């Protein structure tokens, strides 16, 4: 989401006559687009901003903080970071050029206001990345109020973009050579709920998926981040009906214990959650599932944690993001008793990571000898003439090939597999 927002800000800055520099030292303006989801992300942003502000140079750049941390901490950032010029909230990204102008006459410029229609402003793309994939923001905000989450505070209430505008954006992306889109929203599969009509028992999100699926030139459609409550039968069936969705789904479980799910204000029981997993696995053979889990939520006992492990095994997650609970100021869970000690948090984190490693490794190994279709994203991180592509199940595959193949769909025979990636040879 932040990457996408930053791209929209870059477009606005280019439009208003600015240039992008690769070298931080030569920049007149440095903007940090920040995340508040975890404590560590905020600390990193503060550290980075203070290093920039304290670097002595001939001319000091104008420094700005954008995004969730700006929205969450607001005015106090000016005290915390002397020399900071600009603070811009999550509904004002499109106004960055005008706000930067104001910093020429004002020491501190801040805009955190809500703005009707601001969700429609994240629509311009740069062609700086050169890959075959693009992010498309379809909504902003979240109404769910999970007790650990800062997002409703920093991103506001759910606001959806009109379907036709999203489609027009994707048509343009296809003209620019894009083959894969990832739809973005804090609760992406709830897109349009309560605002756009269901048609033939299909949610607005599934209607949108169908329309994108009909666009020639789009080969793959992904979306993040979904919520289990919006995984209805219409969406589960879509995975079977719409092959461009690929064989991959993300299902944030958060905990395997019903009492912890309740304390988190996650409105489902683990039994319902596992039934979604079951139905997806039955509909789409070989589907790969990933999840998010928070370990050590306040009040989580060892028995609750064991339930999480059990559900994790039962669901057979092949990929996951495991987080140690940390207090986010301004969220309801800060006030809960029963905070878990650091060493216990660490233990639970490691336990789940070990489990994840076993399940990922086993599922990746099972693909050795198979030939898979990959969308080539570009040079592999390890370089040495290797390319990286992704399978329909969103696994990374490294193989030898020419960089000019970027954007192509190729067949690769898998010869090796690790916990996190596959490798093979073009066939
Ligand atoms: S659904 Fe996701 S974004 Fe919304 S409050 Fe819960 S965790 Fe946060």
Coordinates of C-alpha atoms and ligand atoms in Angstrom, one line a residue:
X1 CA 0.0 0.0 0.0
X2 CA 2.8 2.4 0.9
X3 CA 4.7 1.6 -2.2
X4 CA 1.6 2.4 -4.2
X5 CA 0.9 5.6 -2.4
X6 CA 4.6 6.7 -2.9
X7 CA 4.3 6.0 -6.6
X8 CA 1.2 8.3 -6.7
X9 CA 3.1 11.0 -4.9
X10 CA 6.1 10.6 -7.3
X11 CA 3.7 11.1 -10.2
X12 CA 2.3 14.3 -8.7
X13 CA 5.8 15.6 -8.1
X14 CA 7.0 14.8 -11.6
X15 CA 3.8 16.6 -13.0
X16 CA 4.7 19.7 -11.0
X17 CA 8.2 19.9 -12.4
X18 CA 10.3 18.0 -9.9
X19 CA 12.9 15.4 -10.7
X20 CA 13.7 12.2 -9.0
X21 CA 17.3 11.6 -7.9
X22 CA 18.8 8.2 -7.0
X23 CA 21.3 10.0 -4.7
X24 CA 20.0 11.1 -1.3
X25 CA 22.8 13.6 -0.9
X26 CA 21.8 15.5 -4.0
X27 CA 18.1 15.8 -3.0
X28 CA 16.5 19.2 -2.2
X29 CA 13.5 17.4 -0.9
X30 CA 13.4 14.1 1.0
X31 CA 10.0 12.6 1.8
X32 CA 9.6 9.5 4.0
X33 CA 6.3 7.6 3.5
X34 CA 5.8 5.8 6.7
X35 CA 4.1 2.8 8.3
X36 CA 2.6 2.5 11.8
X37 CA 1.5 -1.1 11.8
X38 CA 4.4 -2.1 14.0
X39 CA 6.6 -0.3 16.5
X40 CA 9.7 -1.2 14.6
X41 CA 8.5 0.5 11.4
X42 CA 8.0 3.7 13.3
X43 CA 11.4 3.5 15.0
X44 CA 13.1 3.0 11.7
X45 CA 11.3 6.0 10.1
X46 CA 12.2 8.3 13.1
X47 CA 15.8 7.1 13.0
X48 CA 16.1 7.7 9.2
X49 CA 14.5 11.1 9.5
X50 CA 16.8 12.2 12.3
X51 CA 19.9 11.0 10.5
X52 CA 18.9 13.1 7.4
X53 CA 18.1 16.1 9.5
X54 CA 21.4 15.9 11.4
X55 CA 23.6 15.4 8.4
X56 CA 25.6 18.5 7.9
X57 CA 25.7 19.7 4.3
X58 CA 25.9 22.9 2.4
X59 CA 22.2 23.2 1.8
X60 CA 19.7 21.3 4.0
X61 CA 17.0 19.5 2.2
X62 CA 13.3 20.0 3.0
X63 CA 12.3 16.9 4.9
X64 CA 8.7 15.6 5.1
X65 CA 7.0 12.7 6.8
X66 CA 4.0 11.2 5.0
X67 CA 1.5 8.4 5.6
X68 CA 0.4 6.5 8.6
X69 CA 2.9 7.7 11.2
X70 CA 2.3 11.3 10.1
X71 CA -1.4 10.7 10.6
X72 CA -0.9 9.0 14.0
X73 CA 1.7 11.3 15.6
X74 CA 0.8 14.5 13.8
X75 CA 2.1 17.8 15.2
X76 CA 4.3 16.0 17.8
X77 CA 6.7 15.0 15.0
X78 CA 7.9 18.6 14.7
X79 CA 9.0 18.5 18.4
X80 CA 10.5 15.0 18.0
X81 CA 12.4 15.9 14.8
X82 CA 13.7 19.5 14.9
X83 CA 14.1 20.8 11.4
X84 CA 11.2 18.7 10.0
X85 CA 9.3 20.8 7.5
X86 CA 6.3 18.8 6.4
X87 CA 3.8 16.3 7.8
X88 CA 1.2 14.9 5.5
X89 CA -1.6 12.5 6.4
X90 CA -3.0 9.5 4.5
X91 CA -5.8 11.4 2.7
X92 CA -3.5 14.2 1.4
X93 CA -0.9 12.4 -0.7
X94 CA -2.1 14.1 -3.9
X95 CA -1.6 17.5 -2.3
X96 CA 2.1 17.0 -1.6
X97 CA 3.3 19.5 -4.3
X98 CA 1.1 22.3 -3.0
X99 CA 2.1 21.6 0.6
X100 CA 5.8 21.6 -0.4
X101 CA 5.3 25.1 -1.9
X102 CA 4.0 26.3 1.4
X103 CA 7.2 25.0 3.2
X104 CA 9.0 27.8 1.3
X105 CA 7.2 30.4 3.5
X106 CA 6.3 28.4 6.6
X107 CA 8.5 26.6 9.0
X108 CA 6.0 23.8 9.8
X109 CA 3.4 22.7 7.3
X110 CA 0.9 20.0 8.3
X111 CA -2.2 18.6 6.7
X112 CA -4.0 15.6 8.3
X113 CA -7.5 16.4 7.3
X114 CA -10.0 13.9 5.9
X115 CA -10.9 14.6 2.3
X116 CA -14.0 13.3 0.5
X117 CA -12.9 11.4 -2.6
X118 CA -9.2 11.1 -1.7
X119 CA -9.4 7.4 -2.4
X120 CA -9.8 8.3 -6.1
X121 CA -6.5 10.1 -6.2
X122 CA -4.3 7.1 -6.0
X123 CA -4.5 6.3 -9.7
X124 CA -1.4 7.5 -11.5
X125 CA 1.6 5.2 -12.3
X126 CA 5.2 5.8 -13.1
X127 CA 7.0 3.6 -15.5
X128 CA 10.1 3.6 -13.4
X129 CA 9.9 -0.1 -12.3
X130 CA 9.9 -1.7 -15.7
X131 CA 8.4 -5.0 -14.5
X132 CA 5.2 -6.7 -15.7
X133 CA 3.2 -6.1 -12.4
X134 CA 1.4 -3.1 -11.0
X135 CA -0.5 -2.3 -7.8
X136 CA -4.0 -0.9 -8.1
X137 CA -5.6 0.7 -5.1
X138 CA -9.3 0.0 -5.1
X139 CA -10.3 1.3 -1.7
X140 CA -9.0 3.1 1.4
X141 CA -9.7 2.6 5.1
X142 CA -11.2 -0.1 7.2
X143 CA -14.3 -0.3 9.4
X144 CA -13.4 -3.5 11.3
X145 CA -11.7 -2.2 14.4
X146 CA -9.5 -5.2 15.3
X147 CA -8.3 -4.3 18.8
X148 CA -4.6 -4.6 17.9
X149 CA -4.7 -2.5 14.8
X150 CA -3.9 1.1 14.2
X151 CA -5.2 1.2 10.6
X152 CA -8.7 2.4 11.3
X153 CA -7.2 5.4 13.1
X154 CA -4.6 6.1 10.4
X155 CA -6.5 5.3 7.3
X156 CA -10.1 6.2 8.3
X157 CA -13.4 4.6 7.3
X158 CA -13.8 2.4 4.2
X159 CA -14.0 4.4 1.0
X160 CA -14.3 2.7 -2.4
X161 CA -13.3 3.7 -5.8
X162 CA -15.9 3.5 -8.6
X163 CA -15.6 0.2 -10.5
X164 CA -15.3 1.9 -13.9
X165 CA -12.4 4.1 -12.8
X166 CA -10.5 1.0 -11.6
X167 CA -11.1 -0.7 -14.9
X168 CA -10.0 2.4 -16.9
X169 CA -6.8 2.4 -14.9
X170 CA -6.2 -1.2 -15.7
X171 CA -6.8 -0.7 -19.4
X172 CA -4.2 2.0 -19.3
X173 CA -1.8 -0.3 -17.5
X174 CA -2.3 -3.0 -20.2
X175 CA -1.4 -0.4 -22.8
X176 CA 1.8 0.3 -20.9
X177 CA 2.7 -3.4 -20.9
X178 CA 1.4 -4.5 -17.5
X179 CA 0.3 -8.2 -17.3
X180 CA -0.4 -8.7 -13.6
X181 CA -2.3 -6.4 -11.2
X182 CA -2.5 -6.6 -7.5
X183 CA -5.6 -5.0 -6.1
X184 CA -5.0 -3.2 -2.9
X185 CA -7.1 -2.3 0.1
X186 CA -6.9 -2.7 3.9
X187 CA -9.9 -5.1 3.7
X188 CA -9.8 -5.5 0.0
X189 CA -12.4 -8.3 -0.5
X190 CA -15.0 -6.2 1.3
X191 CA -14.7 -3.7 -1.5
X192 CA -18.0 -1.9 -2.2
X193 CA -19.9 -3.5 0.7
X194 CA -23.0 -1.6 1.7
X195 CA -22.5 0.8 -1.2
X196 CA -22.5 -1.1 -4.4
X197 CA -25.2 -3.7 -5.1
X198 CA -24.7 -7.5 -5.0
X199 CA -25.6 -8.9 -8.5
X200 CA -26.5 -12.6 -9.0
X201 CA -25.4 -13.3 -5.4
X202 CA -22.0 -11.9 -6.1
X203 CA -20.3 -9.3 -4.0
X204 CA -19.0 -6.1 -5.6
X205 CA -15.5 -7.4 -5.2
X206 CA -16.3 -10.6 -7.1
X207 CA -18.0 -8.5 -9.8
X208 CA -14.8 -6.4 -10.1
X209 CA -12.7 -9.6 -10.3
X210 CA -14.8 -10.9 -13.2
X211 CA -14.6 -7.6 -15.1
X212 CA -10.8 -7.5 -14.7
X213 CA -10.6 -11.2 -15.7
X214 CA -12.3 -10.2 -19.0
X215 CA -9.6 -7.7 -19.9
X216 CA -7.3 -9.1 -22.6
X217 CA -3.7 -8.6 -21.8
X218 CA -4.1 -9.2 -18.0
X219 CA -2.8 -12.6 -17.2
X220 CA -2.9 -12.6 -13.5
X221 CA -4.9 -10.9 -10.8
X222 CA -3.9 -10.8 -7.1
X223 CA -5.3 -9.0 -4.1
X224 CA -4.2 -8.0 -0.7
X225 CA -5.1 -7.8 2.2
X226 CA -8.4 -9.7 2.5
X227 CA -10.4 -10.6 5.6
X228 CA -12.0 -14.0 6.3
X229 CA -15.4 -12.5 6.8
X230 CA -15.5 -11.5 3.1
X231 CA -14.5 -15.0 1.8
X232 CA -18.0 -16.0 0.9
X233 CA -18.9 -18.8 -1.5
X234 CA -18.9 -16.3 -4.3
X235 CA -15.2 -15.6 -3.8
X236 CA -14.3 -19.2 -3.1
X237 CA -16.1 -20.2 -6.4
X238 CA -14.3 -17.4 -8.2
X239 CA -11.0 -19.1 -7.6
X240 CA -12.4 -22.1 -9.5
X241 CA -14.1 -20.0 -12.3
X242 CA -11.4 -17.3 -12.9
X243 CA -8.1 -18.9 -13.7
X244 CA -6.3 -15.6 -13.7
X245 CA -6.6 -15.5 -9.9
X246 CA -4.0 -18.3 -9.8
X247 CA -3.6 -20.9 -7.2
X248 CA -2.9 -18.7 -4.2
X249 CA -4.9 -17.2 -1.5
X250 CA -4.1 -15.2 1.6
X251 CA -6.2 -15.8 4.7
X252 CA -5.3 -13.9 7.8
X253 CA -6.1 -16.2 10.7
X254 CA -4.4 -14.1 13.5
X255 CA -5.1 -16.8 16.2
X256 CA -6.5 -20.3 16.5
X257 CA -8.2 -19.7 19.8
X258 CA -11.8 -18.4 19.8
X259 CA -11.3 -16.5 23.0
X260 CA -8.3 -14.6 21.6
X261 CA -10.1 -14.0 18.3
X262 CA -12.9 -12.5 20.4
X263 CA -10.5 -10.3 22.3
X264 CA -9.0 -9.2 19.0
X265 CA -12.5 -8.3 17.8
X266 CA -12.1 -10.7 14.9
X267 CA -15.7 -11.6 14.1
X268 CA -15.3 -15.3 13.2
X269 CA -14.7 -18.6 15.0
X270 CA -11.7 -20.8 14.2
X271 CA -14.1 -23.5 13.0
X272 CA -15.6 -21.1 10.3
X273 CA -12.1 -20.0 9.3
X274 CA -11.0 -23.6 8.8
X275 CA -14.1 -24.3 6.8
X276 CA -13.1 -21.5 4.3
X277 CA -9.7 -23.2 4.1
X278 CA -11.3 -26.6 3.5
X279 CA -13.6 -25.3 0.8
X280 CA -10.8 -23.5 -1.0
X281 CA -8.6 -26.6 -0.9
X282 CA -11.5 -28.7 -2.3
X283 CA -12.3 -26.2 -5.1
X284 CA -8.8 -25.6 -6.3
X285 CA -6.4 -28.5 -6.3
X286 CA -2.9 -27.5 -5.3
X287 CA -3.9 -24.0 -4.0
X288 CA -1.3 -22.5 -1.8
X289 CA -2.5 -20.7 1.2
X290 CA -0.7 -18.1 3.4
X291 CA -1.8 -16.4 6.6
X292 CA -1.0 -13.7 9.2
X293 CA -0.7 -14.7 12.8
X294 CA -0.1 -12.6 15.9
X295 CA 1.5 -14.5 18.8
X296 CA 1.4 -13.3 22.4
X297 CA -1.7 -11.1 22.2
X298 CA -2.6 -9.9 25.7
X299 CA -4.1 -12.8 27.7
X300 CA -3.0 -15.5 25.3
X301 CA -2.2 -18.6 27.4
X302 CA 0.0 -21.5 26.4
X303 CA -3.2 -23.4 25.7
X304 CA -4.4 -20.7 23.4
X305 CA -1.1 -20.8 21.6
X306 CA -1.3 -24.5 21.2
X307 CA -4.7 -24.0 19.5
X308 CA -3.0 -21.6 17.1
X309 CA -0.4 -24.2 16.3
X310 CA -3.1 -26.9 15.8
X311 CA -5.1 -24.7 13.4
X312 CA -1.9 -23.7 11.6
X313 CA -1.2 -27.4 11.0
X314 CA -4.7 -28.2 10.1
X315 CA -4.9 -25.4 7.5
X316 CA -1.5 -26.5 6.2
X317 CA -0.3 -23.0 5.5
X318 CA 2.5 -23.0 3.1
X319 CA 3.5 -19.4 3.7
X320 CA 2.8 -17.0 6.5
X321 CA 3.7 -13.8 8.3
X322 CA 4.1 -14.3 12.0
X323 CA 4.2 -11.3 14.2
X324 CA 5.0 -10.8 17.9
X325 CA 2.3 -8.7 19.5
X326 CA 3.4 -5.2 20.3
X327 CA 1.4 -2.3 21.8
X328 CA 0.4 0.3 19.2
X329 CA -0.5 3.5 21.0
X330 CA -4.1 4.5 20.3
X331 CA -5.4 0.9 19.9
X332 CA -7.8 -0.8 22.4
X333 CA -5.5 -3.7 23.1
X334 CA -3.0 -1.4 24.8
X335 CA -5.4 -1.2 27.7
X336 CA -5.8 -5.0 28.1
X337 CA -4.3 -6.9 31.0
X338 CA -2.2 -10.0 30.6
X339 CA 0.7 -8.8 28.5
X340 CA 3.1 -11.6 27.6
X341 CA 6.7 -11.4 28.6
X342 CA 9.3 -10.9 25.9
X343 CA 11.0 -14.3 26.2
X344 CA 7.6 -16.1 26.0
X345 CA 6.7 -14.0 22.9
X346 CA 10.0 -15.0 21.4
X347 CA 9.4 -18.7 22.2
X348 CA 5.9 -18.7 20.6
X349 CA 7.3 -16.8 17.6
X350 CA 10.1 -19.3 17.0
X351 CA 7.7 -22.3 17.5
X352 CA 5.4 -21.0 14.8
X353 CA 8.3 -20.1 12.5
X354 CA 9.6 -23.6 12.8
X355 CA 6.3 -25.0 11.9
X356 CA 6.0 -22.7 8.9
X357 CA 9.4 -23.6 7.7
X358 CA 8.5 -27.3 7.7
X359 CA 5.2 -26.8 5.9
X360 CA 6.8 -24.4 3.3
X361 CA 9.7 -26.7 2.7
X362 CA 7.6 -29.8 2.2
X363 CA 5.2 -28.1 -0.2
X364 CA 8.0 -26.5 -2.2
X365 CA 9.8 -29.9 -2.4
X366 CA 6.7 -31.5 -3.8
X367 CA 7.1 -29.4 -6.9
X368 CA 10.5 -30.8 -7.9
X369 CA 10.3 -32.3 -11.3
X370 CA 7.1 -30.4 -12.3
X371 CA 7.0 -27.8 -15.1
X372 CA 5.4 -24.5 -14.0
X373 CA 4.4 -21.4 -15.9
X374 CA 6.2 -18.3 -14.5
X375 CA 5.7 -14.6 -15.2
X376 CA 9.2 -13.2 -15.4
X377 CA 9.6 -10.2 -13.1
X378 CA 13.3 -9.4 -13.9
X379 CA 16.7 -10.1 -12.6
X380 CA 16.9 -12.5 -9.6
X381 CA 18.3 -10.9 -6.4
X382 CA 21.3 -13.1 -6.5
X383 CA 22.1 -11.9 -10.0
X384 CA 24.7 -14.1 -11.9
X385 CA 22.6 -14.2 -15.1
X386 CA 19.5 -15.5 -13.2
X387 CA 16.0 -14.3 -13.6
X388 CA 13.2 -14.4 -11.1
X389 CA 9.6 -15.2 -12.0
X390 CA 6.5 -16.2 -10.1
X391 CA 4.3 -19.2 -10.6
X392 CA 0.4 -18.9 -10.5
X393 CA 0.7 -20.0 -6.8
X394 CA 3.0 -17.0 -6.2
X395 CA 6.1 -19.0 -5.6
X396 CA 9.4 -17.4 -6.6
X397 CA 11.4 -19.3 -9.2
X398 CA 15.0 -18.6 -10.1
X399 CA 16.5 -19.8 -13.4
X400 CA 19.0 -18.8 -16.0
X401 CA 17.7 -16.5 -18.8
X402 CA 18.1 -13.3 -20.6
X403 CA 16.9 -10.1 -19.0
X404 CA 15.1 -9.2 -22.3
X405 CA 12.6 -12.0 -21.3
X406 CA 11.2 -9.8 -18.5
X407 CA 7.5 -9.7 -18.7
X408 CA 7.3 -12.9 -20.6
X409 CA 5.4 -16.0 -19.5
X410 CA 7.8 -19.0 -19.6
X411 CA 7.8 -22.6 -18.6
X412 CA 10.3 -23.7 -16.1
X413 CA 11.1 -27.2 -14.9
X414 CA 11.7 -27.2 -11.2
X415 CA 14.9 -28.9 -10.1
X416 CA 15.4 -27.6 -6.6
X417 CA 13.4 -26.1 -3.7
X418 CA 14.2 -24.3 -0.5
X419 CA 11.9 -22.9 2.2
X420 CA 11.3 -19.7 0.4
X421 CA 11.9 -20.3 -3.4
X422 CA 12.2 -22.7 -6.2
X423 CA 14.9 -23.0 -8.9
X424 CA 14.9 -24.7 -12.3
X425 CA 15.5 -24.5 -16.0
X426 CA 13.6 -23.0 -18.9
X427 CA 12.0 -25.7 -21.1
Ligands
LIG1 S1 -9.3 -5.8 9.2 FE1 -7.1 -5.5 8.9 S2 -6.9 -3.3 8.6 FE2 -8.9 -3.6 9.4 S3 -8.7 -3.3 11.6 FE3 -8.5 -5.5 11.3 S4 -6.3 -5.8 11.0 FE4 -6.7 -3.6 10.8

